[in-house]
C-alpha angles and dihedrals in degrees: 000000000000113000131198117218102213135196119198122219105193127017098206135106097315092051090048089057094047095043095086087057093050092048096047101039109082090198091071125081116185105215105172143334144203132214134151091232114090092204091058093047091050092051093047092051091049095045098046105021086234133120125264124198133201093236140027098245094074091044094051093050093063111111094207096068123095098184141003122225105214106208097155122125115294096258092061099050097095096047094044092049091053091051094048093048093047088062093048097256123145112236132229104180128184122244134293089055091214141322099260138031090239089059090049091052090049091052093047092049093047093052094043092050090049092046093235130130122253117205123177119210177217091015117148090246084082090065116114096233090061094041090051091047088052089055091051091052092047090053089070092225092123100036125233124344110253106171139005125196119193127174138166133181116191145147091253098132094051098053112104111283139188113238095257090054088068093052116081093200089059095049099273129133139058097291097061096036104034110020089062087071097048095041091050092050098048093044090053094047095044089054093206142091116275113236109174141015138190117192147165127198131206123225102170108150119068090199089060099042101192138074112297096171142024142174126198143174114214124194124204134208092244091059097260121127134196135203118210124191129177131173120181098174095112102242115101113028114210091205081085084074095047097059091267091292107142131223092268092051092258126134113259133199130218086223089074089073113137095006096127095051092045092052093047092049089072093056114101103190146012090255092054090048091052089051089050091054092047091050091058096048130076110305093019123123092241096046117127109218113239090235089063096043120107115274112259111235102176138049121268119253143171105233135286115335134172127190114203114206131177093265105026151351122256122206116189113208136179092263104027149335119275111214119201105194133179094274109012146025121230138169122225103208121219122213111247112260117256090197123029114235092004086147089074091056090045091058094042095051093044089056100041098040103021101037089231113157107243123236092221097053129145095272091051094049091046088058090053092050090049089058092046090053089047089055090059093044095047091051094047093048096036093225144096114282123206116229112220137166098043115145 
């Protein structure tokens, strides 16, 4: 069995979400980590009997690491990718890839010059329901894609945040953090280059001064178009439309309604909120270890989505794909995942050990960021924006 010897740059929220994958996937060996928080480093060393450093330089110098998972805050992705590549490490970097196209180009160049692979994820376009839907489309059985509709209503904006996560210019807000998922998914399913977008964003709470919602129409070169809607203001929850299976594949309850707002109502300052977030992530005193978390029984997803083709509609779900054909409706069941987000490790190992070009490479992720930036620009200028430079 091929293994990947992995270093971790950043032990925060993103790492906490990937940790169940790393623990369950026997192909992964966690070798070392880095994080500025001493509590997180101490927990990592205790959990994995492996060293943790205060910065990425010492981590990247280790000769026993194949790749570095960069799970640091958005604003550090470009710099940390350059450091990893300069030491010959393959890079798995969290979305969004970066905060500007210039940073994306710098990351792509650094990895190409170092002859290492750059993979961007986890984005929900890695999820098996969307990958399987892509295969169904590619089979030609349903004709060309004509329209895609994706929506998601969550409590995103009222989960504990660090101050910069509430500042759009520093990479905060729903467009940078959430649109990257939807844009990635619809691009992959449309199977064509995006050419134009028209969007509007919602910034409706002065106490949370960044975008909490957006809607966009995206046109593709092959004639297909997609509508994307996201609302993170913690009222309606679209998991009600997914059988109460949450984004991480976990069972949800309608009784959870309003929990995020209630919890935040007791926070008196931005500093206290940042401490609350840190407490709930790896190394924090309120962190729930992945080994004690509920077992995931369904695939992950990013809200209701329907692909309309010439001869049918396809609806990816957490446990299968519902196919609405010309004459009958059927459900293609998906086997429950043994390892959450195993698709990310599949792609990483195929690249590192099999020299297989990844789907979610730097050029792909740059195209997604370009569209996210165009959402902000289209809303600000109240006009259509052409999307150029995708590869």
